[in-house]
């Protein structure tokens, strides 16, 4: 395990689907073991990359249960249980805790966009639904609402609100009372450099050993980060997780296509992903 309780490299896992768009549990377990073998300290399940908005509650909780039951020794499981409905978020948080998750990831409420007092109440209720750490998830690109660093520091005063996945690069900075995880691959190196906890990452599905070296070889961190920049760009060419699913399928990990309303990568997007993988020697040219 890393020095950070939850781990330094946490892979935000995709959810594999079969040809009929049902959850492929065997592929999910195989992928969980693969990413840990390749350098991840743990996984985040049923979050953005896992296409949580398209999962039923039953599918969502079953994947958390499966991840906890099949976790490789020494690895962690962080369950995404956030919602813009506080009652739903609390119910999912409570159940994920019962299933054995090491922590929960909770996105800032989207669409209804509560004010400061509402946010404090929302996260206070969630913290009471678990005895595990709560990881805040600030992703204004998807929620339409930015948790400022000032607001994050205020939320950190709530018991068990211990970390933030910072997916707004403009806000990347230390926050009083919170451990900071990079929410985007392209600021993983910067997060490590500033003394953050690590990253909740997508590229670690594919280049876990490179990212492990970024942790263990700080003198080479900048060089490794620069090497991975084309892959980061390819994985951001269209909506996540479309590109990473294309990459995993190309590398022989059967994860299927995304569920609608997301669609599989088109020819141009697939070519960009293929070129990035080829450039790293992961595919033959």
Coordinates of C-alpha atoms in Angstrom, one line a residue:
X1 CA 0.0 0.0 0.0
X2 CA 1.0 3.6 -0.6
X3 CA 1.6 6.0 2.3
X4 CA -1.9 7.5 1.6
X5 CA -4.5 5.4 3.3
X6 CA -6.6 4.9 0.2
X7 CA -3.6 4.6 -2.2
X8 CA -1.8 7.0 -4.5
X9 CA -2.9 5.5 -7.9
X10 CA -6.6 4.8 -8.0
X11 CA -8.1 3.7 -11.3
X12 CA -11.6 5.0 -12.1
X13 CA -12.7 1.8 -13.6
X14 CA -14.9 1.4 -16.7
X15 CA -17.9 -0.9 -16.5
X16 CA -17.6 -3.6 -19.1
X17 CA -20.8 -4.5 -21.0
X18 CA -21.6 -7.5 -23.1
X19 CA -23.0 -7.5 -26.6
X20 CA -26.6 -7.1 -25.2
X21 CA -25.4 -4.1 -23.0
X22 CA -25.7 -6.1 -19.8
X23 CA -23.0 -5.8 -17.2
X24 CA -20.1 -8.3 -17.8
X25 CA -19.2 -9.3 -14.3
X26 CA -16.3 -11.6 -15.3
X27 CA -14.7 -8.9 -17.4
X28 CA -15.2 -6.4 -14.5
X29 CA -13.3 -8.7 -12.1
X30 CA -10.6 -9.4 -14.6
X31 CA -10.1 -5.7 -15.2
X32 CA -9.9 -4.9 -11.5
X33 CA -7.2 -7.5 -11.0
X34 CA -5.4 -6.2 -14.2
X35 CA -5.2 -2.6 -13.1
X36 CA -3.9 -3.6 -9.6
X37 CA -1.3 -5.9 -11.1
X38 CA -0.2 -2.9 -13.3
X39 CA 0.4 -0.6 -10.4
X40 CA -2.9 0.8 -9.1
X41 CA -3.4 0.8 -5.3
X42 CA -7.1 0.5 -5.7
X43 CA -10.1 1.2 -7.8
X44 CA -13.1 3.6 -7.9
X45 CA -16.2 1.9 -9.1
X46 CA -19.5 3.2 -10.6
X47 CA -18.3 6.7 -11.1
X48 CA -18.1 8.8 -14.3
X49 CA -15.8 6.4 -16.1
X50 CA -18.0 3.6 -14.9
X51 CA -21.1 5.1 -16.6
X52 CA -23.0 5.4 -13.3
X53 CA -25.8 7.4 -14.8
X54 CA -26.8 4.4 -17.0
X55 CA -26.6 1.8 -14.2
X56 CA -29.7 0.7 -12.2
X57 CA -29.4 0.8 -8.5
X58 CA -29.2 -3.0 -8.5
X59 CA -26.4 -3.0 -11.0
X60 CA -24.6 -0.2 -9.2
X61 CA -24.7 -2.0 -5.8
X62 CA -23.8 -5.3 -7.3
X63 CA -20.6 -3.9 -8.8
X64 CA -19.6 -2.4 -5.5
X65 CA -20.3 -5.8 -3.9
X66 CA -18.3 -7.6 -6.6
X67 CA -15.4 -5.2 -6.3
X68 CA -15.2 -5.6 -2.5
X69 CA -15.5 -9.4 -2.7
X70 CA -12.9 -9.8 -5.4
X71 CA -10.5 -7.1 -4.5
X72 CA -6.8 -8.1 -4.8
X73 CA -5.1 -8.3 -1.4
X74 CA -3.9 -5.0 -0.2
X75 CA -5.9 -2.9 -2.6
X76 CA -8.8 -0.6 -1.9
X77 CA -12.3 0.0 -3.2
X78 CA -13.8 3.4 -3.4
X79 CA -17.5 3.3 -4.2
X80 CA -19.1 6.2 -6.0
X81 CA -22.4 6.9 -4.3
X82 CA -23.1 10.5 -5.1
X83 CA -26.4 12.0 -6.2
X84 CA -28.2 15.3 -6.5
X85 CA -30.8 13.7 -4.3
X86 CA -29.5 13.7 -0.7
X87 CA -31.8 10.8 0.4
X88 CA -30.5 8.7 -2.6
X89 CA -26.9 9.6 -1.9
X90 CA -27.3 8.6 1.8
X91 CA -29.0 5.3 1.0
X92 CA -26.3 4.4 -1.5
X93 CA -23.6 5.5 0.9
X94 CA -25.0 3.4 3.7
X95 CA -25.3 0.3 1.5
X96 CA -21.8 0.7 0.0
X97 CA -20.4 0.9 3.6
X98 CA -22.3 -2.3 4.5
X99 CA -20.8 -4.0 1.4
X100 CA -17.3 -3.2 2.5
X101 CA -16.1 -0.2 0.5
X102 CA -13.1 1.5 2.0
X103 CA -14.4 5.0 1.1
X104 CA -17.1 6.7 -0.8
X105 CA -16.9 9.2 -3.7
X106 CA -19.6 11.9 -3.7
X107 CA -20.1 14.3 -6.6
X108 CA -21.2 17.8 -5.9
X109 CA -25.0 17.9 -6.6
X110 CA -25.7 18.6 -10.2
X111 CA -28.7 20.3 -11.9
X112 CA -30.4 21.5 -8.7
X113 CA -27.1 23.3 -7.7
X114 CA -27.6 23.9 -3.9
X115 CA -26.3 27.0 -2.2
X116 CA -23.7 27.0 0.5
X117 CA -26.1 26.1 3.3
X118 CA -27.6 23.3 1.2
X119 CA -24.1 21.9 0.3
X120 CA -23.2 21.8 4.0
X121 CA -26.4 20.0 4.9
X122 CA -26.0 17.6 2.0
X123 CA -22.6 16.5 2.9
X124 CA -23.3 16.5 6.6
X125 CA -26.1 14.0 6.0
X126 CA -23.8 11.8 3.8
X127 CA -21.1 11.8 6.5
X128 CA -23.7 10.5 9.0
X129 CA -24.5 7.6 6.6
X130 CA -21.0 6.0 6.8
X131 CA -18.0 5.5 9.1
X132 CA -15.7 5.6 6.1
X133 CA -13.9 8.5 4.5
X134 CA -15.8 10.7 2.1
X135 CA -14.1 11.8 -1.1
X136 CA -15.7 14.9 -2.6
X137 CA -15.8 15.1 -6.4
X138 CA -15.6 18.5 -8.0
X139 CA -16.3 18.2 -11.7
X140 CA -18.0 21.4 -12.8
X141 CA -17.8 20.4 -16.5
X142 CA -20.4 17.8 -15.8
X143 CA -22.3 19.3 -12.9
X144 CA -22.5 22.9 -13.9
X145 CA -21.3 23.9 -10.4
X146 CA -17.8 24.5 -9.1
X147 CA -16.8 23.8 -5.5
X148 CA -14.3 26.6 -4.9
X149 CA -11.3 25.9 -2.7
X150 CA -12.8 28.1 0.0
X151 CA -16.0 26.0 -0.1
X152 CA -13.9 22.8 0.0
X153 CA -12.1 24.0 3.1
X154 CA -15.4 24.6 4.8
X155 CA -16.8 21.2 3.8
X156 CA -13.5 19.7 5.2
X157 CA -14.8 20.6 8.7
X158 CA -17.5 18.0 8.4
X159 CA -16.5 14.7 10.1
X160 CA -15.2 12.1 7.6
X161 CA -15.0 14.5 4.7
X162 CA -11.3 13.9 4.2
X163 CA -10.4 14.1 0.5
X164 CA -11.3 15.7 -2.8
X165 CA -11.1 14.5 -6.4
X166 CA -10.3 17.8 -8.1
X167 CA -11.4 17.7 -11.7
X168 CA -11.2 21.4 -12.2
X169 CA -7.6 22.0 -13.2
X170 CA -7.9 25.7 -12.5
X171 CA -8.6 25.0 -8.8
X172 CA -5.7 22.6 -8.3
X173 CA -4.0 23.7 -5.1
X174 CA -3.7 22.5 -1.5
X175 CA -6.9 22.7 0.5
X176 CA -6.9 23.0 4.3
X177 CA -8.2 19.8 5.8
X178 CA -8.4 17.8 2.6
X179 CA -6.1 15.4 0.8
X180 CA -6.2 16.3 -2.9
X181 CA -6.4 13.7 -5.7
X182 CA -6.0 14.7 -9.3
X183 CA -9.3 14.2 -11.1
X184 CA -7.7 14.5 -14.5
X185 CA -4.7 12.5 -15.8
X186 CA -2.9 15.6 -17.2
X187 CA -2.5 17.1 -13.7
X188 CA -1.4 13.9 -11.9
X189 CA 2.3 14.9 -12.0
X190 CA 1.4 18.4 -10.8
X191 CA -0.7 17.0 -7.9
X192 CA 2.2 14.8 -6.8
X193 CA 4.6 17.7 -7.1
X194 CA 2.5 19.9 -4.8
X195 CA 2.3 17.1 -2.2
X196 CA -1.2 15.8 -3.0
X197 CA -2.4 12.3 -2.4
X198 CA -2.2 11.1 -6.0
X199 CA -4.8 10.7 -8.7
X200 CA -8.1 9.1 -9.5
X201 CA -7.1 8.2 -13.0
X202 CA -8.2 6.8 -16.4
X203 CA -4.9 6.3 -18.2
X204 CA -3.9 3.9 -15.4
X205 CA -6.1 1.3 -17.1
X206 CA -3.5 1.3 -19.9
X207 CA -0.1 2.6 -18.6
X208 CA -0.2 1.7 -14.9
X209 CA 3.6 1.0 -14.8
X210 CA 4.4 4.4 -16.2
X211 CA 2.2 6.1 -13.6
X212 CA 3.7 4.0 -10.8
X213 CA 7.1 5.2 -11.9
X214 CA 5.9 8.8 -11.7
X215 CA 5.2 8.2 -8.0
X216 CA 8.4 6.2 -7.2
X217 CA 10.9 8.2 -9.4
X218 CA 10.1 11.9 -8.8
X219 CA 13.3 12.9 -10.6
X220 CA 11.8 11.5 -13.8
X221 CA 8.3 12.6 -13.2
X222 CA 8.3 15.4 -15.7
X223 CA 9.8 13.3 -18.4
X224 CA 7.3 10.5 -17.9
X225 CA 4.4 12.9 -17.8
X226 CA 5.6 14.4 -21.1
X227 CA 5.8 10.9 -22.7
X228 CA 2.2 10.2 -21.7
X229 CA 0.8 13.5 -23.0
X230 CA -0.3 12.1 -26.4
X231 CA -2.3 9.4 -24.6
X232 CA -3.9 11.9 -22.2
X233 CA -5.0 13.9 -25.3
X234 CA -6.3 10.8 -27.1
X235 CA -8.3 9.8 -24.0
X236 CA -9.8 13.3 -23.9
X237 CA -10.7 13.4 -27.6
X238 CA -14.4 12.9 -26.9
X239 CA -16.5 12.1 -23.9
X240 CA -15.0 9.8 -21.2
X241 CA -15.2 6.8 -21.2
X242 CA -15.6 6.4 -25.0
X243 CA -11.8 6.6 -25.8
X244 CA -10.6 4.4 -22.9
X245 CA -13.1 1.7 -23.8
X246 CA -11.8 1.8 -27.3
X247 CA -8.2 1.6 -26.0
X248 CA -9.0 -1.4 -23.7
X249 CA -10.8 -3.2 -26.5
X250 CA -7.8 -2.6 -28.8
X251 CA -5.5 -4.1 -26.2
X252 CA -7.5 -7.2 -25.8
X253 CA -9.5 -6.3 -22.7
X254 CA -13.2 -7.0 -23.6
X255 CA -15.1 -4.1 -22.1
X256 CA -17.7 -3.6 -24.9
X257 CA -19.2 -0.3 -26.0
X258 CA -20.7 2.4 -23.8
X259 CA -24.4 2.4 -23.1
X260 CA -26.5 5.0 -24.8
X261 CA -26.6 8.0 -24.8
X262 CA -22.8 7.5 -25.2
X263 CA -21.7 5.7 -28.4
X264 CA -18.6 3.9 -29.3
X265 CA -15.5 5.7 -30.7
X266 CA -15.7 6.6 -34.4
X267 CA -13.0 5.9 -37.0
X268 CA -11.1 9.2 -36.3
X269 CA -11.3 8.8 -32.5
X270 CA -10.2 5.2 -32.7
X271 CA -7.3 6.2 -34.9
X272 CA -6.1 8.8 -32.4
X273 CA -6.3 6.2 -29.6
X274 CA -4.5 3.6 -31.7
X275 CA -1.7 6.1 -32.6
X276 CA -1.2 7.0 -28.9
X277 CA -1.0 3.3 -27.9
X278 CA 1.4 2.6 -30.8
X279 CA 3.6 5.5 -29.9
X280 CA 4.0 4.0 -26.4
X281 CA 4.8 0.5 -27.8
X282 CA 1.6 -1.0 -26.5
X283 CA 0.4 -1.8 -30.0
X284 CA 2.3 -2.8 -33.2
X285 CA 2.5 -0.1 -35.7

